[in-house]
PDB file of C-alpha atoms and ligand atoms in Angstrom:
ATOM      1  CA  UNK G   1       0.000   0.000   0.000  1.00  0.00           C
ATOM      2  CA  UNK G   2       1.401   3.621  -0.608  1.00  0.00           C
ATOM      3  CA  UNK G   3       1.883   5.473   1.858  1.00  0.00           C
ATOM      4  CA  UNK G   4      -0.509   8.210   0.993  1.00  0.00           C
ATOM      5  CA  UNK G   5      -4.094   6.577   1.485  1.00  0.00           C
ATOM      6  CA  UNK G   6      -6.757   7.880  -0.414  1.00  0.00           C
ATOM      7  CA  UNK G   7      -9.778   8.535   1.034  1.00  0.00           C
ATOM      8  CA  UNK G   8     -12.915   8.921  -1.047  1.00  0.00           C
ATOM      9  CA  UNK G   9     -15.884  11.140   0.032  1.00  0.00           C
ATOM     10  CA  UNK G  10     -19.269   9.606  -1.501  1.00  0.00           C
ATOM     11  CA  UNK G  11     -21.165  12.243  -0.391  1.00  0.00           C
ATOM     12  CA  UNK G  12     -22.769  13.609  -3.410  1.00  0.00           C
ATOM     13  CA  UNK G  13     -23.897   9.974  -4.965  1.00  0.00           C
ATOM     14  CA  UNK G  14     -26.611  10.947  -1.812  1.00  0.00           C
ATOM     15  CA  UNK G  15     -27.074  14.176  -3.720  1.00  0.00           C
ATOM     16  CA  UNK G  16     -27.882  12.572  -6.821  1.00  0.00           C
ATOM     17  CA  UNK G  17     -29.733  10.440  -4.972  1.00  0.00           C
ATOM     18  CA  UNK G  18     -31.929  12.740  -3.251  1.00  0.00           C
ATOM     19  CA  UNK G  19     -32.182  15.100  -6.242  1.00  0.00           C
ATOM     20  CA  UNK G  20     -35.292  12.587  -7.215  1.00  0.00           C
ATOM     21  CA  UNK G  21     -35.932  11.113  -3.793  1.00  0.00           C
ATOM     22  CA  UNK G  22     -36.059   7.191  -3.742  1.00  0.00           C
ATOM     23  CA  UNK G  23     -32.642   4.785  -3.673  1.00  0.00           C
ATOM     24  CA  UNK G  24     -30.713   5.222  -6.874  1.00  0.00           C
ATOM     25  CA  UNK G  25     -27.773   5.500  -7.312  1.00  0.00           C
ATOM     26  CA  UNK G  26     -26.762   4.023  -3.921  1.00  0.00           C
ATOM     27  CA  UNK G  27     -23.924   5.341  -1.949  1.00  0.00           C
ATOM     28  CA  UNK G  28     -23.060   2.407  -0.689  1.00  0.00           C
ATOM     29  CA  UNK G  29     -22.776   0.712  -3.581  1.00  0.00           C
ATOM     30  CA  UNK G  30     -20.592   3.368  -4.680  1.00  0.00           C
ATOM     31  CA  UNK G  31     -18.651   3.058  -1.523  1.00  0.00           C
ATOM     32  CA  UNK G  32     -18.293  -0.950  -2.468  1.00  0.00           C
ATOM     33  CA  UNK G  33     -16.928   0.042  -5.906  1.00  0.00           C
ATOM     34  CA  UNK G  34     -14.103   2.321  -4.066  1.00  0.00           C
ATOM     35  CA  UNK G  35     -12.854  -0.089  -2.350  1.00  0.00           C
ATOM     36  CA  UNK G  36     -11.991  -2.395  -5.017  1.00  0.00           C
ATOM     37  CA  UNK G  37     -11.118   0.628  -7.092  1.00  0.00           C
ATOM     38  CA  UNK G  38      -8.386   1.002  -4.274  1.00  0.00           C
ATOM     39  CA  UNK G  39      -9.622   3.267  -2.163  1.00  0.00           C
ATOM     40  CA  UNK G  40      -8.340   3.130   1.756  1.00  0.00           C
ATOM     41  CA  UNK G  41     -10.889   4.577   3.017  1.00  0.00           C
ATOM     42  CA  UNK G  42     -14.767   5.716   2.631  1.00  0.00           C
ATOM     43  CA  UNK G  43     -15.615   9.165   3.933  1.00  0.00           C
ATOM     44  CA  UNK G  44     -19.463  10.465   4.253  1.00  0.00           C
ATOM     45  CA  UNK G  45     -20.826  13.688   5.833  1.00  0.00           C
ATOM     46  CA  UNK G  46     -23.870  13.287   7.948  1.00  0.00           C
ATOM     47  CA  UNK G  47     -25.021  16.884   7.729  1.00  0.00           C
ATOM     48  CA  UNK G  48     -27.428  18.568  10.064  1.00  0.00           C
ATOM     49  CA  UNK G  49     -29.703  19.210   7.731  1.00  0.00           C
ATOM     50  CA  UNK G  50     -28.941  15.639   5.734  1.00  0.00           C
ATOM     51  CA  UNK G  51     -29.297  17.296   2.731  1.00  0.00           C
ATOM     52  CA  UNK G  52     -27.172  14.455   1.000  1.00  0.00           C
ATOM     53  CA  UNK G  53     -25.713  11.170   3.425  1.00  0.00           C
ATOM     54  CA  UNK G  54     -28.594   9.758   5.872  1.00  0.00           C
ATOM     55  CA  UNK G  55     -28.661   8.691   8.738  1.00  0.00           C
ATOM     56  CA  UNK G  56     -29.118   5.407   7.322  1.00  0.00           C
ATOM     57  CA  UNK G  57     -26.579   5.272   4.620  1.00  0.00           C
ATOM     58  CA  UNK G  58     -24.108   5.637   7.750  1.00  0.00           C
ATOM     59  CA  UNK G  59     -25.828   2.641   9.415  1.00  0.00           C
ATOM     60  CA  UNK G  60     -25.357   0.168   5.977  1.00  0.00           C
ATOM     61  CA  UNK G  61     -21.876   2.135   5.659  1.00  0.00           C
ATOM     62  CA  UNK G  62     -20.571   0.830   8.679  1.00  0.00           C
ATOM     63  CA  UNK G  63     -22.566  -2.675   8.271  1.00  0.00           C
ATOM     64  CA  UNK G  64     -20.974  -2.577   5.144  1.00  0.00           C
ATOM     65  CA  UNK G  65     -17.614  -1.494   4.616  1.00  0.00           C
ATOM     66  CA  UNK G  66     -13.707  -3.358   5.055  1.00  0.00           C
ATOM     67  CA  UNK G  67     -11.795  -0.237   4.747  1.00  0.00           C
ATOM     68  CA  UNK G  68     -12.160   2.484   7.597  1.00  0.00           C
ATOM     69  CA  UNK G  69     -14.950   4.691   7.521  1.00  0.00           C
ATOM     70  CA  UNK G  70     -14.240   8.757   7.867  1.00  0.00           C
ATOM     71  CA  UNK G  71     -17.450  10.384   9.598  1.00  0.00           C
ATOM     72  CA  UNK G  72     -17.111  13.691   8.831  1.00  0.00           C
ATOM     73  CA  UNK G  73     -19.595  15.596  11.399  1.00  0.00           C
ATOM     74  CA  UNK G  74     -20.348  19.295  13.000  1.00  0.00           C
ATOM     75  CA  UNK G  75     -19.732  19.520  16.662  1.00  0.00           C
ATOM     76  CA  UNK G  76     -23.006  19.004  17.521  1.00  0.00           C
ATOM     77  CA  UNK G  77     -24.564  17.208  20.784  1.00  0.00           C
ATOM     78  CA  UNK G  78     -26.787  15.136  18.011  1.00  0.00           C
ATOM     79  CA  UNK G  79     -23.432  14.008  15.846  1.00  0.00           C
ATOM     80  CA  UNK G  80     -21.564  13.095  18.537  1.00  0.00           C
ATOM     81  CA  UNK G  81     -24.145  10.502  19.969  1.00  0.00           C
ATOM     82  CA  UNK G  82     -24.487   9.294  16.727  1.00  0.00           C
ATOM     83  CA  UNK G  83     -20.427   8.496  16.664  1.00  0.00           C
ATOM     84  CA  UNK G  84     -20.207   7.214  19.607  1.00  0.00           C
ATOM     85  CA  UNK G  85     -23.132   5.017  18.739  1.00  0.00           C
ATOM     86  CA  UNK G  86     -21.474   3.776  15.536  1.00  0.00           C
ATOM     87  CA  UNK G  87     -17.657   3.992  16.708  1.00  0.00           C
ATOM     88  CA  UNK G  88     -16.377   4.592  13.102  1.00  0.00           C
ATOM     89  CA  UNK G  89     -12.774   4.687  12.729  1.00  0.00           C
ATOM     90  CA  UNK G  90     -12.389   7.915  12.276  1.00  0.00           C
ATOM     91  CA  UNK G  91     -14.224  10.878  13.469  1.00  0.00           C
ATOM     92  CA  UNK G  92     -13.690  14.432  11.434  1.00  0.00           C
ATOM     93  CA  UNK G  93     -15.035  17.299  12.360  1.00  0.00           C
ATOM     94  CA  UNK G  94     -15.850  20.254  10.476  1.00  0.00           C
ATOM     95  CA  UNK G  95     -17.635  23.464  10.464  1.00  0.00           C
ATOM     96  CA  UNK G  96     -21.514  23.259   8.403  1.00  0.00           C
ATOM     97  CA  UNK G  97     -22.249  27.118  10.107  1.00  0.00           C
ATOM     98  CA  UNK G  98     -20.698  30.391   9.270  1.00  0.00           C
ATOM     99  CA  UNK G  99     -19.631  31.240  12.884  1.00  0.00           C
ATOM    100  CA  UNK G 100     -17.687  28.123  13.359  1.00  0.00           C
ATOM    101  CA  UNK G 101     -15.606  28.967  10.498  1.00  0.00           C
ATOM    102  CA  UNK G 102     -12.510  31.230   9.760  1.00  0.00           C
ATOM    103  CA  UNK G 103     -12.373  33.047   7.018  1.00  0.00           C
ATOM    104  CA  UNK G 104     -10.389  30.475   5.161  1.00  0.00           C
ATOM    105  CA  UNK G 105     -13.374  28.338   5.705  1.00  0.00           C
ATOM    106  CA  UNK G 106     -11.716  25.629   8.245  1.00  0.00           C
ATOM    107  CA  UNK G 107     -12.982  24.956  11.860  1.00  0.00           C
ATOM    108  CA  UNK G 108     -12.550  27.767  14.010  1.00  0.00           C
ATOM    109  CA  UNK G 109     -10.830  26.212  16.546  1.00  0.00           C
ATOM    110  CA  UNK G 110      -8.975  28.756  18.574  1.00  0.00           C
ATOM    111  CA  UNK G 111     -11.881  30.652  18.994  1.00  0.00           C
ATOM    112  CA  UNK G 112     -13.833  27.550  20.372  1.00  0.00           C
ATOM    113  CA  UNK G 113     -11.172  25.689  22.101  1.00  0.00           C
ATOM    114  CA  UNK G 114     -12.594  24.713  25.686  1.00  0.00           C
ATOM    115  CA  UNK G 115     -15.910  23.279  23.885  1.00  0.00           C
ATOM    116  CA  UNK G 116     -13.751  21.281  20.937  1.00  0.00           C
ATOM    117  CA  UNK G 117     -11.472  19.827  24.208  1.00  0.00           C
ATOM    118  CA  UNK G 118     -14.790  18.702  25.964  1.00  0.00           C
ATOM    119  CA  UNK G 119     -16.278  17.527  22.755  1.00  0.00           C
ATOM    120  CA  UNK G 120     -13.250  15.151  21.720  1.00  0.00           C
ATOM    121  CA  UNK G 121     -12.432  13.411  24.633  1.00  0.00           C
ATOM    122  CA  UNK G 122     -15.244  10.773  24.235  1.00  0.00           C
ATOM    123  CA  UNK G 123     -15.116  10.409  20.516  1.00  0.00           C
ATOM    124  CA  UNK G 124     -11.386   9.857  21.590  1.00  0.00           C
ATOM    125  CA  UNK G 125     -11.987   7.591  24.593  1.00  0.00           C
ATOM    126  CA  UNK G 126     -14.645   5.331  22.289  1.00  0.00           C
ATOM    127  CA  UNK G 127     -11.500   4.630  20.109  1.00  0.00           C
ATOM    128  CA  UNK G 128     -12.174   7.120  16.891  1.00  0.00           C
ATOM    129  CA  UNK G 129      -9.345   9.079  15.624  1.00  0.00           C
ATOM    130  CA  UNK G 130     -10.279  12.425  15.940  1.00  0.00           C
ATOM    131  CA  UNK G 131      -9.146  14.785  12.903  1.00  0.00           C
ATOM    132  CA  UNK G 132     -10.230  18.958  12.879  1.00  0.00           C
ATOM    133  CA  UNK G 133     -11.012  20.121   9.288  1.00  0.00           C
ATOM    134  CA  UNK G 134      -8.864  23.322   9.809  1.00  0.00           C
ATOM    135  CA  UNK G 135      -6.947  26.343   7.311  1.00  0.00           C
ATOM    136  CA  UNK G 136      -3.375  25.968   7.770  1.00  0.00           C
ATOM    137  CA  UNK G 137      -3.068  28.711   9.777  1.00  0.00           C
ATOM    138  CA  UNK G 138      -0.807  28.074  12.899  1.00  0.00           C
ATOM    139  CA  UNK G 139      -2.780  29.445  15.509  1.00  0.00           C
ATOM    140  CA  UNK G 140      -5.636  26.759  14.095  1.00  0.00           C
ATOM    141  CA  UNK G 141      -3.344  23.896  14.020  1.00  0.00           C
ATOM    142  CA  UNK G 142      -1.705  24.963  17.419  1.00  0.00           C
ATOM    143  CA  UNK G 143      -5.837  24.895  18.994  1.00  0.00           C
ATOM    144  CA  UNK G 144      -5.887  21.723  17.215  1.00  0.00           C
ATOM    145  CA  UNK G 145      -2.985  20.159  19.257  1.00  0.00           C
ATOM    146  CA  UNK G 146      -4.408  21.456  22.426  1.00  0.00           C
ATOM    147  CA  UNK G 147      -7.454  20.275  22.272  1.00  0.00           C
ATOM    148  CA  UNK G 148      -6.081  16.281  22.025  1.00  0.00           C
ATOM    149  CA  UNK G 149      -7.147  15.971  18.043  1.00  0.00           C
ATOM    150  CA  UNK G 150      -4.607  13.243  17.026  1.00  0.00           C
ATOM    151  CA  UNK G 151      -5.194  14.749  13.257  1.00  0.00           C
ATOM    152  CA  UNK G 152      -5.587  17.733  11.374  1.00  0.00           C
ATOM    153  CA  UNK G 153      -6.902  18.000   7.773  1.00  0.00           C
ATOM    154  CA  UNK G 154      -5.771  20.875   5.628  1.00  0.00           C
ATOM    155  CA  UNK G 155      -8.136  22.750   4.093  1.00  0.00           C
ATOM    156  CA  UNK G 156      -7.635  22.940   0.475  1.00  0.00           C
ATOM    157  CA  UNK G 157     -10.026  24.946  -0.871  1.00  0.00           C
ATOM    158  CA  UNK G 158      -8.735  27.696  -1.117  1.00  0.00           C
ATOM    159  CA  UNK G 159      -5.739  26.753  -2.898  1.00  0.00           C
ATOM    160  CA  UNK G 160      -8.042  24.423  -5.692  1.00  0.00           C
ATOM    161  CA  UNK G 161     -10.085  27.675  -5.678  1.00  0.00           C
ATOM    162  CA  UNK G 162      -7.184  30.239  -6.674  1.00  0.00           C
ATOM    163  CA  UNK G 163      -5.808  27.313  -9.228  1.00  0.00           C
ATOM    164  CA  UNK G 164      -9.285  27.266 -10.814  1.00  0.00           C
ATOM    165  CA  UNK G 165      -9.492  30.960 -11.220  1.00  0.00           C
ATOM    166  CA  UNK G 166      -5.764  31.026 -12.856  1.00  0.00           C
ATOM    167  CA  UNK G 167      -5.114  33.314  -9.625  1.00  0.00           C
ATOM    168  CA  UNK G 168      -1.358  31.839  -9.297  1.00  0.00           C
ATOM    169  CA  UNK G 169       0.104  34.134  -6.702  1.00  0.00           C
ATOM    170  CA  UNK G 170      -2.526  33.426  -4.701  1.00  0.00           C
ATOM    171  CA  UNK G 171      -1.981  29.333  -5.493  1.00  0.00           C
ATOM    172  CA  UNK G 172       1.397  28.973  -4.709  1.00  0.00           C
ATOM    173  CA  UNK G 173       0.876  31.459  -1.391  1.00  0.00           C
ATOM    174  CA  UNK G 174      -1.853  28.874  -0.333  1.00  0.00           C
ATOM    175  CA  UNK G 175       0.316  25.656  -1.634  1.00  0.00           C
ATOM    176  CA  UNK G 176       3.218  27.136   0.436  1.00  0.00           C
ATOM    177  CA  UNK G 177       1.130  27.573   3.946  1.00  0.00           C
ATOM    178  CA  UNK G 178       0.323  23.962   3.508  1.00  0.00           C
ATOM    179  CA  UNK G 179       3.323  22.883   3.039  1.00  0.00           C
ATOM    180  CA  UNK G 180       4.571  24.896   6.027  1.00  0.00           C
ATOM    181  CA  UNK G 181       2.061  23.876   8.376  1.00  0.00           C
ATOM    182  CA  UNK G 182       1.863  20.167   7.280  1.00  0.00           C
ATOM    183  CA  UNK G 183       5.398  20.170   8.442  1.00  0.00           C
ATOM    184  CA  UNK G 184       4.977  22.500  11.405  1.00  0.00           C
ATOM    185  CA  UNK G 185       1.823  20.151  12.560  1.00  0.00           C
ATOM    186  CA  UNK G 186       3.866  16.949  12.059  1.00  0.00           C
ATOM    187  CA  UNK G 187       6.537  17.953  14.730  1.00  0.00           C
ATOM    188  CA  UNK G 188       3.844  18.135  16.727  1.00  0.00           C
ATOM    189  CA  UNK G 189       2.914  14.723  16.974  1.00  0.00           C
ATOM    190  CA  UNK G 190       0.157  15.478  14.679  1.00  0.00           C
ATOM    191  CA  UNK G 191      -1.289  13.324  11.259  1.00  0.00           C
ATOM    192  CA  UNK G 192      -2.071  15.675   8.654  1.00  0.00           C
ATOM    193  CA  UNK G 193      -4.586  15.167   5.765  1.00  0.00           C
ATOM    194  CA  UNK G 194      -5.740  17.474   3.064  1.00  0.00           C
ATOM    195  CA  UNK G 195      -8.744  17.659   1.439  1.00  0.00           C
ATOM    196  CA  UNK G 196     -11.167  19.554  -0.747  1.00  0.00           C
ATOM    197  CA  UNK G 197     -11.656  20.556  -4.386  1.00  0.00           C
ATOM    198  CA  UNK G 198      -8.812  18.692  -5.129  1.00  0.00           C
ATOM    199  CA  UNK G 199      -8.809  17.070  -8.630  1.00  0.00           C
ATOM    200  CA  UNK G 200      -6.292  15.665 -11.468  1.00  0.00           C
ATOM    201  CA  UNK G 201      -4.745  19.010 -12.087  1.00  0.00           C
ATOM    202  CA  UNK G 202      -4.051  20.070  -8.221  1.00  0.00           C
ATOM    203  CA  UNK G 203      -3.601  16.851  -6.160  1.00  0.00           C
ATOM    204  CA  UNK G 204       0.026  16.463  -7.203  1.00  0.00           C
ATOM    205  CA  UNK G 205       1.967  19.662  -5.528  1.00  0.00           C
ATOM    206  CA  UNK G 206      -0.101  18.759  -2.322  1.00  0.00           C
ATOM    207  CA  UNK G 207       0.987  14.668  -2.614  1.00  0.00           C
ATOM    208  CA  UNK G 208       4.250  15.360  -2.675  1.00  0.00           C
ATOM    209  CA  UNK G 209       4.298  16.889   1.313  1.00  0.00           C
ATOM    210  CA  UNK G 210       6.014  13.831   3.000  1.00  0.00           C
ATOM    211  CA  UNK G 211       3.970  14.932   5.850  1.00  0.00           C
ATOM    212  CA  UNK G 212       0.586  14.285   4.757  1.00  0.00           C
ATOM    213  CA  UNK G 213      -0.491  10.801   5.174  1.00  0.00           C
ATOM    214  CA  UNK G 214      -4.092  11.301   3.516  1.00  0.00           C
ATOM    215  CA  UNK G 215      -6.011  12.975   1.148  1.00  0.00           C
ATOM    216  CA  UNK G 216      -9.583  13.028   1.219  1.00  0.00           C
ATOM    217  CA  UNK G 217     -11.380  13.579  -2.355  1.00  0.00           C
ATOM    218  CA  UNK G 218     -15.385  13.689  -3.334  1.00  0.00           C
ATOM    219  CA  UNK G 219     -16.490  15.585  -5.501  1.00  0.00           C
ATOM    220  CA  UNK G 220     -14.266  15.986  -8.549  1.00  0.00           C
ATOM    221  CA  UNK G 221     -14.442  11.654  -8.497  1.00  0.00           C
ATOM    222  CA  UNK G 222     -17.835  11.678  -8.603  1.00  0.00           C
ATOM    223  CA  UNK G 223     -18.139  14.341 -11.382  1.00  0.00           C
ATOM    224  CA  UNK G 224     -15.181  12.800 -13.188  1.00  0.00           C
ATOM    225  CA  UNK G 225     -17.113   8.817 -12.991  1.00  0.00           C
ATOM    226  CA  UNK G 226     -19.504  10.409 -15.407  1.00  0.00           C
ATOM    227  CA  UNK G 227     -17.168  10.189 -17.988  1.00  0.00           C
ATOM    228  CA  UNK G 228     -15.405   7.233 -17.269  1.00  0.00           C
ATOM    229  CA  UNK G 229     -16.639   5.394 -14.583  1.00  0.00           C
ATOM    230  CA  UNK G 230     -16.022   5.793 -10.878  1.00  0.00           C
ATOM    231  CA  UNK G 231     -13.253   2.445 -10.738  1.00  0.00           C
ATOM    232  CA  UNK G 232     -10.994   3.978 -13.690  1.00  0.00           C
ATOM    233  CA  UNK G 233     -11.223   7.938 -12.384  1.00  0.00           C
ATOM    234  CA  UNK G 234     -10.092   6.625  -8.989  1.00  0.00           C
ATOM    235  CA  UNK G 235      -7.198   4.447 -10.882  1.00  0.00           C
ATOM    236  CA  UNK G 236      -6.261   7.461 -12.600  1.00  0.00           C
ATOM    237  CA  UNK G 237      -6.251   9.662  -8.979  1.00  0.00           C
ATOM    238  CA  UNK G 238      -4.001   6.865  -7.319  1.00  0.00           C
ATOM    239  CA  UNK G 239      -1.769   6.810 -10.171  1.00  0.00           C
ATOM    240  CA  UNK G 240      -1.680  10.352 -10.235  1.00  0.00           C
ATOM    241  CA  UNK G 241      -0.470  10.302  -6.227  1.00  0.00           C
ATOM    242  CA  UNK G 242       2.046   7.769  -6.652  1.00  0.00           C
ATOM    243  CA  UNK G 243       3.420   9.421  -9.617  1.00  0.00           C
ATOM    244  CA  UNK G 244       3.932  12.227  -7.159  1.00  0.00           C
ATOM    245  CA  UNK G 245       5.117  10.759  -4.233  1.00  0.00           C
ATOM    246  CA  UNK G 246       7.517   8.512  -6.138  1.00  0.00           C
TER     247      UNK G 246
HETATM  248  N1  LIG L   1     -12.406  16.851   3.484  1.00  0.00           N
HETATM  249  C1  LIG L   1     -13.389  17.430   4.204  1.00  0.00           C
HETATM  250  C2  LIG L   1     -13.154  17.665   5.646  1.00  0.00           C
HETATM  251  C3  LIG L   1     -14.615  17.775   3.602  1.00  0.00           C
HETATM  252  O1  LIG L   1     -15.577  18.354   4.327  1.00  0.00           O
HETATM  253  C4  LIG L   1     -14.806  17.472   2.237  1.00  0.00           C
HETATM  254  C5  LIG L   1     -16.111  17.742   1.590  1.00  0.00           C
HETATM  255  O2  LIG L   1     -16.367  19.052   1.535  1.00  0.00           O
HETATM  256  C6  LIG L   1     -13.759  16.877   1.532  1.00  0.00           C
HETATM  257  C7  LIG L   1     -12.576  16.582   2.181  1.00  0.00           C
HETATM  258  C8  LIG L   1     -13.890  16.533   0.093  1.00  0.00           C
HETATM  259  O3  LIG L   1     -14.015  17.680  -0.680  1.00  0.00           O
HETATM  260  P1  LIG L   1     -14.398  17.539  -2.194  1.00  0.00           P
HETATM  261  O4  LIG L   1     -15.748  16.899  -2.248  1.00  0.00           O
HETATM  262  O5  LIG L   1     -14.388  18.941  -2.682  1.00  0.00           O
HETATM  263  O6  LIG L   1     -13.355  16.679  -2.848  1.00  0.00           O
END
């Protein structure tokens, strides 16, 4: 196995889903095809408002699954019951409301800091690896460390964003924080993982950070398996992270 695990976020086969109500397609069928497609691990989002993964889709997710399972959450009372009910492997937690966010768009965590300690302990205690969705902002990834998160994921966003818009100043300024703090978090004892809005023509300059460990990609795959098919556009993803990382 390489040592940069994919992770692949099936949220928005719910959104097709649920665009028509009714089963089809099925996440977790989707989720099944990852897998053997390579895939280290499944990630899902069981928003607040579930306006894509269910409740239930979690349930046959964990029922389901033989790689590790990513439940990406807000730190809500409601989420973490459901966690500790299901014990997933990994428990990441991210911001769905504009005051828990910076302006970089990760978790807020410095500003929320004694809450985010009390909140992680159980998840923690029950076993999950606890990862904070945050900007790579020191003074984030620092709250991060305090609170007892084992990981952090990187925010790429903004980064994919500024790429997208042919804003390269902007790119390589966001490229080179990441880099910075993937290195700055490691010496702290911390995993780091990036994720979103990554696709073919980003994911390489972020793969090659010997730091990161994981990289967490949904909705460019799902897009892309329109064209050819969710197995060979996850292929071409893995190849495209070896290639790097080699
Ligand atoms: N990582 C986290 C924490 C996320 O919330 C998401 C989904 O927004 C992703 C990764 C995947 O992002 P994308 O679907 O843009 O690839």
């Amino acid at each position: 196995m390489s040592s940069l695990r994919l992770g692949v976020n099936i949220d928005h086969v719910a959104t097709v889903r649920n665009a028509r109500g009714g089963v089809v397609p099925d996440p977790v069928r989707a989720a099944k095809l990852a897998e053997e497609a390579g895939a280290d691990g499944i990630t899902a989002h069981l928003r607040e408002d579930r306006r894509h993964i269910s409740d239930a889709d979690i349930e046959a997710l964990v029922e389901a699954l033989t790689v590790p399972l990513n439940f990406e959450m807000a730190a809500t009372e409601e989420m973490q019951q459901i966690a500790l009910r299901h014990k997933p492997h990994a428990v990441c937690i991210v911001p769905e409301k504009r005051e828990e966010r910076t302006t970089e768009g990760g978790l807020d965590v410095a500003r929320d800091e004694n809450r985010l300690a009390h909140f992680v302990a159980p998840l923690r205690d029950m076993g999950s690896r606890v990862s904070l969705f945050i900007a790579a902002d020191k003074r984030q990834v620092d709250a991060a460390h305090r609170v007892g998160a084992e990981v952090i994921e990187l925010h790429s966003g903004a980064y994919c964003d500024a790429h997208d818009e042919g804003d390269y100043d902007t790119r390589d300024r966001e490229l080179d924080a990441m880099r910075e703090m993937s290195s700055y978090a490691h010496s702290l004892g911390l995993e780091v993982h990036v994720g979103h809005g990554l696709t073919y023509d980003t994911v390489k300059p972020v793969a090659v950070f010997p730091e990161v460990m994981e990289l967490n990609i949904g909705h460019f795959l799902i897009g892309e398996s329109i064209f050819r098919g969710l197995g060979p556009a996850i292929f071409e993803m893995r190849r495209l992270m070896d290639e790097a990382r080699a």
